[in-house]
PDB file of C-alpha atoms in Angstrom:
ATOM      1  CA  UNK A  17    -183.649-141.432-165.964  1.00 56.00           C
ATOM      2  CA  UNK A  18    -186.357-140.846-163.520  1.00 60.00           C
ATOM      3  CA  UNK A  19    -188.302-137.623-163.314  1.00 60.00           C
ATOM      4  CA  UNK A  20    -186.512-136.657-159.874  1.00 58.00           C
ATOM      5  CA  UNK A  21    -183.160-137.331-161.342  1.00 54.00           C
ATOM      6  CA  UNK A  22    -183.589-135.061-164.269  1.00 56.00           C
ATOM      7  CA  UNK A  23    -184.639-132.298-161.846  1.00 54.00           C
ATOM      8  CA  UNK A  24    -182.235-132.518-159.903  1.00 48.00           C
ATOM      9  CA  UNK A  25    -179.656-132.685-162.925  1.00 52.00           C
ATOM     10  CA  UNK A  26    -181.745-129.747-163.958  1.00 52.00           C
ATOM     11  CA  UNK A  27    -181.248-127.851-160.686  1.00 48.00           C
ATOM     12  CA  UNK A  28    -177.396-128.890-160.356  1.00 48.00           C
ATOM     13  CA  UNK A  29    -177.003-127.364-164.092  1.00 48.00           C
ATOM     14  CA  UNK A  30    -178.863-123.605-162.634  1.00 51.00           C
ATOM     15  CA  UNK A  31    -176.772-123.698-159.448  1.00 48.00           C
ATOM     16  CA  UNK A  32    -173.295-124.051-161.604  1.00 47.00           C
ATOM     17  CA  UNK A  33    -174.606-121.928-164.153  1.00 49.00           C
ATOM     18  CA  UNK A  34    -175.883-119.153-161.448  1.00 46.00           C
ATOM     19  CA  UNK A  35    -172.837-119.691-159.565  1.00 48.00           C
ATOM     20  CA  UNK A  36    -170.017-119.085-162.921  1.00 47.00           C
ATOM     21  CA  UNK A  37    -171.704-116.212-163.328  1.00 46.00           C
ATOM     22  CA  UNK A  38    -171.463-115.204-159.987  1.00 44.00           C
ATOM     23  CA  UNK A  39    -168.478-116.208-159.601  1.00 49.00           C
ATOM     24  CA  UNK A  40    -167.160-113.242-162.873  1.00 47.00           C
ATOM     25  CA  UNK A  41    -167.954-110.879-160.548  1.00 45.00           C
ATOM     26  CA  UNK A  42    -165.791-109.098-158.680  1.00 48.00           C
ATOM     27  CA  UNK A  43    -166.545-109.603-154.263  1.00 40.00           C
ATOM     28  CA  UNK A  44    -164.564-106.269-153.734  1.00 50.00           C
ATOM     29  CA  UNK A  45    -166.597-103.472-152.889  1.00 56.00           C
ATOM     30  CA  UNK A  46    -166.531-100.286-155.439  1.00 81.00           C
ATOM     31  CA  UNK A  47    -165.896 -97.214-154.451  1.00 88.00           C
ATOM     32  CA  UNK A  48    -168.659 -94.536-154.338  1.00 90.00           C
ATOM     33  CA  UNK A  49    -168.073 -90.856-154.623  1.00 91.00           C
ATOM     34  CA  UNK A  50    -170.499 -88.036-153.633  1.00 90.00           C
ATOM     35  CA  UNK A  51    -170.384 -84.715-155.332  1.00 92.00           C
ATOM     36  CA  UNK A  52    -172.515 -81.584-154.427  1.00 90.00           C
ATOM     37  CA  UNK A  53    -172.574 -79.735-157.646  1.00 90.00           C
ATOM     38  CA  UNK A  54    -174.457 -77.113-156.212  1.00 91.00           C
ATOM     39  CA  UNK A  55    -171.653 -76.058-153.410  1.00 92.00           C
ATOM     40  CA  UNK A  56    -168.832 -76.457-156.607  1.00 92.00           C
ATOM     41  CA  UNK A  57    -171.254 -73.787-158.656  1.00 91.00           C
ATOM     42  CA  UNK A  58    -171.021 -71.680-155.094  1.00 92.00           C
ATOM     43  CA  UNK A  59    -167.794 -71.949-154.113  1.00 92.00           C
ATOM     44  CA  UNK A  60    -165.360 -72.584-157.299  1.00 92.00           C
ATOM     45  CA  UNK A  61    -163.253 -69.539-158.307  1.00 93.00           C
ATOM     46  CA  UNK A  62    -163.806 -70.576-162.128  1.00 91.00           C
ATOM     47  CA  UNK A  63    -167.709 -70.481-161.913  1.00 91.00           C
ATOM     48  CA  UNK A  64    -167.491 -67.275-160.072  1.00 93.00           C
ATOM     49  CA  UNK A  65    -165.282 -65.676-162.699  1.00 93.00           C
ATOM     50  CA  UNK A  66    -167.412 -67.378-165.204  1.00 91.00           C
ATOM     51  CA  UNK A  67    -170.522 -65.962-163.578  1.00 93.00           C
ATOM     52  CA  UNK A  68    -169.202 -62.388-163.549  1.00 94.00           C
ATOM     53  CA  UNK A  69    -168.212 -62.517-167.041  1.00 93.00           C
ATOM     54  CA  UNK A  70    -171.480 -63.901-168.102  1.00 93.00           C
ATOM     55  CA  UNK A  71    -172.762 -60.641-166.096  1.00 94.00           C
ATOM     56  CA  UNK A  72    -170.363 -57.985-167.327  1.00 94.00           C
ATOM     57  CA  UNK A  73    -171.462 -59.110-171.047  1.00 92.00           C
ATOM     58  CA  UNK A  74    -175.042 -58.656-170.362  1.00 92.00           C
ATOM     59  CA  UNK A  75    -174.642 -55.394-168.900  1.00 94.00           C
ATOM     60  CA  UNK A  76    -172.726 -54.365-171.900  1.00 93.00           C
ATOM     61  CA  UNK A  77    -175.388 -55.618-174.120  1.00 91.00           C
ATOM     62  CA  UNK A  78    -178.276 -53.515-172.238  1.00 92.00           C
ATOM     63  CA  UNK A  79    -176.177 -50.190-171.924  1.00 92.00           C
ATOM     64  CA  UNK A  80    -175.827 -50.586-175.420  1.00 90.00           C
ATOM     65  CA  UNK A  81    -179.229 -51.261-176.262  1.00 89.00           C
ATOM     66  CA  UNK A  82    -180.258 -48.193-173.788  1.00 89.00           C
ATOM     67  CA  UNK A  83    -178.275 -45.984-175.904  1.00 89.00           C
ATOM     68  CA  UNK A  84    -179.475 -46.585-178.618  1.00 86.00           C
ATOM     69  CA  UNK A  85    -183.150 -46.457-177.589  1.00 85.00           C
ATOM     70  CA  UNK A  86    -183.473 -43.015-177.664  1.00 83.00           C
ATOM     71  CA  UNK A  87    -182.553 -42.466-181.704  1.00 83.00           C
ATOM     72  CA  UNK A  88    -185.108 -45.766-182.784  1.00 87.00           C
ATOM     73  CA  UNK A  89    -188.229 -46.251-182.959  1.00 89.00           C
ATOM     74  CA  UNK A  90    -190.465 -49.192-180.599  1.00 87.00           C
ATOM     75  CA  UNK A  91    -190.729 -51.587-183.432  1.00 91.00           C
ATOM     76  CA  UNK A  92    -186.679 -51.293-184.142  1.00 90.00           C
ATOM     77  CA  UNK A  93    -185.993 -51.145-180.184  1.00 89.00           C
ATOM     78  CA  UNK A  94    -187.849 -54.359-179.855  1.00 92.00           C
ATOM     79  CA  UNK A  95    -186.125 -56.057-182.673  1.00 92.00           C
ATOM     80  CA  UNK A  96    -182.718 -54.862-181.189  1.00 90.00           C
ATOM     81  CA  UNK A  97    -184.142 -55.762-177.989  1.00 92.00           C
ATOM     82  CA  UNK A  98    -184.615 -59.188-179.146  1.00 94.00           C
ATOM     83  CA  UNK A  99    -181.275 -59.700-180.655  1.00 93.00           C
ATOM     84  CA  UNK A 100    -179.729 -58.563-177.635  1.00 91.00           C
ATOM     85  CA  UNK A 101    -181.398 -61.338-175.732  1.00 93.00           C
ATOM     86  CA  UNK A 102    -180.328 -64.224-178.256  1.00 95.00           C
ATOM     87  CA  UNK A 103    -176.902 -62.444-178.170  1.00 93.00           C
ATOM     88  CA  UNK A 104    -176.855 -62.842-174.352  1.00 94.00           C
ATOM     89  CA  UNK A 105    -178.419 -66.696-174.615  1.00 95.00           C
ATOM     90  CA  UNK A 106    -175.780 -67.436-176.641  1.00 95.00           C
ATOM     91  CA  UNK A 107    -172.570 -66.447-174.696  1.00 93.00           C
ATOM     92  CA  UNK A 108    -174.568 -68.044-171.262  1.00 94.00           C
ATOM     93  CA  UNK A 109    -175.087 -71.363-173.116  1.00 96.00           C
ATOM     94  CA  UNK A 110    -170.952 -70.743-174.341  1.00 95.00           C
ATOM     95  CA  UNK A 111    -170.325 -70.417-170.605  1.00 93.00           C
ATOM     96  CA  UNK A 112    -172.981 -73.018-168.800  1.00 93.00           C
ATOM     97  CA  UNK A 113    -170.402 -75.504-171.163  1.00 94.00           C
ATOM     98  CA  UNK A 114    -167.242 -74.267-170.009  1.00 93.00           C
ATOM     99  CA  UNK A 115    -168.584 -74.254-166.351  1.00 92.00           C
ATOM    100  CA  UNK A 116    -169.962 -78.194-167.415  1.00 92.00           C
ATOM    101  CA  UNK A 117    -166.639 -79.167-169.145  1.00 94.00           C
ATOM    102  CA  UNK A 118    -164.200 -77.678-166.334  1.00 92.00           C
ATOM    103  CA  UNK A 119    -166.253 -79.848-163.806  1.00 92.00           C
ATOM    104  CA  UNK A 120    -166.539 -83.046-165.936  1.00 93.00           C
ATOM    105  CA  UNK A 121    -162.493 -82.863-165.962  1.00 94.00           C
ATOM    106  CA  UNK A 122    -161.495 -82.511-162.029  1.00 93.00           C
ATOM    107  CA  UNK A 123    -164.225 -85.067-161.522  1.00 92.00           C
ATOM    108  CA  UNK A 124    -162.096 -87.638-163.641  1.00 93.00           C
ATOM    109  CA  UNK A 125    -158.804 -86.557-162.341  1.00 94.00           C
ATOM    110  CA  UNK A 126    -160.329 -86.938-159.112  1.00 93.00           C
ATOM    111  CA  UNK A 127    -162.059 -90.227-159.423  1.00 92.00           C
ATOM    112  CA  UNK A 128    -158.693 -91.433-161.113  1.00 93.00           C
ATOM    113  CA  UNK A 129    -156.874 -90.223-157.941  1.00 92.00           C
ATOM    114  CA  UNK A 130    -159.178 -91.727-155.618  1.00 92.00           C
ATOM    115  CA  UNK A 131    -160.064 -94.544-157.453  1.00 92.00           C
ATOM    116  CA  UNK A 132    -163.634 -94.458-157.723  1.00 91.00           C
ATOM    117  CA  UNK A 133    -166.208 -96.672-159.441  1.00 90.00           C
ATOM    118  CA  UNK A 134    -169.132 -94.330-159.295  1.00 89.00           C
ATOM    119  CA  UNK A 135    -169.546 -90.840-158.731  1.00 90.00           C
ATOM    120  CA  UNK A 136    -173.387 -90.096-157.563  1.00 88.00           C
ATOM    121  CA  UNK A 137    -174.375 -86.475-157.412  1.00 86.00           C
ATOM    122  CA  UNK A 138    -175.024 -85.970-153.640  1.00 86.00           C
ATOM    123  CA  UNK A 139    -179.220 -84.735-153.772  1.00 81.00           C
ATOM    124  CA  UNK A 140    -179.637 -88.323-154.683  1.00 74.00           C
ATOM    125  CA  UNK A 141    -177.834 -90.295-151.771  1.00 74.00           C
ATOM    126  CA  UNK A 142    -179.474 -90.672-148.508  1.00 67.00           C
ATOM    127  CA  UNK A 143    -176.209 -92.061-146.660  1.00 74.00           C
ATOM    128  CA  UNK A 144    -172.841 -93.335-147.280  1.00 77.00           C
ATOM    129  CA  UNK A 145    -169.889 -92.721-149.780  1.00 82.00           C
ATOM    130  CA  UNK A 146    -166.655 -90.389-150.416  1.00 84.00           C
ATOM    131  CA  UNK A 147    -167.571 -86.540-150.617  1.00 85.00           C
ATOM    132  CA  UNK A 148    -165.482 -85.102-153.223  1.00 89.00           C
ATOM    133  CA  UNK A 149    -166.941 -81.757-153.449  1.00 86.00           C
ATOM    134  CA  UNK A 150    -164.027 -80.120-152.014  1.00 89.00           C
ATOM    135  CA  UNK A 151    -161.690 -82.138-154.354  1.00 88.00           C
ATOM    136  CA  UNK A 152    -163.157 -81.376-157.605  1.00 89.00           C
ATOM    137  CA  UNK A 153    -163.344 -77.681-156.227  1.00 88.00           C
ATOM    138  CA  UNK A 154    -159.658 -77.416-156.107  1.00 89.00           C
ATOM    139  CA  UNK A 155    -158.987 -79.510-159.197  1.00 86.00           C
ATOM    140  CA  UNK A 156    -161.048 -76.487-161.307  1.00 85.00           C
ATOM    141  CA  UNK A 157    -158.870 -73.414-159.884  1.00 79.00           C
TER     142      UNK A 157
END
C-alpha cells in the first residue's frame, strides 16, 4: 500500500471508531433540574420546626447552665460551660442531618416524578432548566 492509502485507511478506521462511539450515546436531551436550597431551608415547614427545636434545646441548655452559675465556681462554670456547648453541637449536627436527609429524599421522589437526569443546585446555573424548589418543598411537609 501507498503512504496515502494507509492514511486514509487510518483516517476511515478514527471516523468509524469516533462515530460507534458516538453513535452509544443517547441524541435525546436530559433533563436538568434547578433547586434553590436556600429558599427550601426558608420556606419548608420541616426545617422551620427543625430550626425551632434546635433553638428550644439551646435555650434549655443555657437556663440550665445560668442556674447553676450562681452555686459554682469560674473554673467549674467554664467546664460546664463548655460541655454545654458540645452538648448543643451535637444535637445541631443530629439536626443539620435530618434537615440534609429529608431534602436528599423529596429531591429523588421528585426527580423520579419528573424524570430528571441532573439536579444542579440553582447558585451555580446562569440560565435554563426545571426549578424544583417548590416541589421538593412540598415533598418534605
Amino acid at each position: 500500500m501507498t503512504r496515502q492509502t494507509t492514511k486514509l485507511a487510518v483516517l476511515l478506521a478514527v471516523l468509524l471508531v469516533v462515530g460507534a462511539l458516538l453513535g452509544g450515546c443517547s441524541a435525546k436531551a436530559t433533563a436538568i433540574g434547578i433547586l434553590d436550597v436556600e429558599k427550601v431551608m426558608a420556606d419548608s415547614p420541616k426545617v422551620k420546626a427543625l430550626q425551632d427545636e434546635l433553638n428550644v434545646k439551646g435555650k434549655a441548655l443555657s437556663d440550665q447552665l445560668e442556674q447553676e452559675k450562681a452555686g459554682i465556681s469560674a473554673e467549674e462554670y467554664q467546664k460546664r460551660q463548655q460541655t454545654a456547648y458540645g452538648e448543643f453541637l451535637k444535637i445541631k449536627q443530629d439536626l443539620e442531618t435530618q434537615i440534609d436527609n429529608s431534602i436528599k429524599q423529596a429531591l429523588e421522589q421528585v426527580s423520579k416524578e419528573k424524570n430528571l437526569g441532573i439536579v444542579l443546585y440553582k447558585n451555580g446555573v446562569a440560565q435554563g432548566g426545571i426549578d424544583i424548589t417548590e416541589d421538593v418543598v412540598k415533598k418534605m411537609q
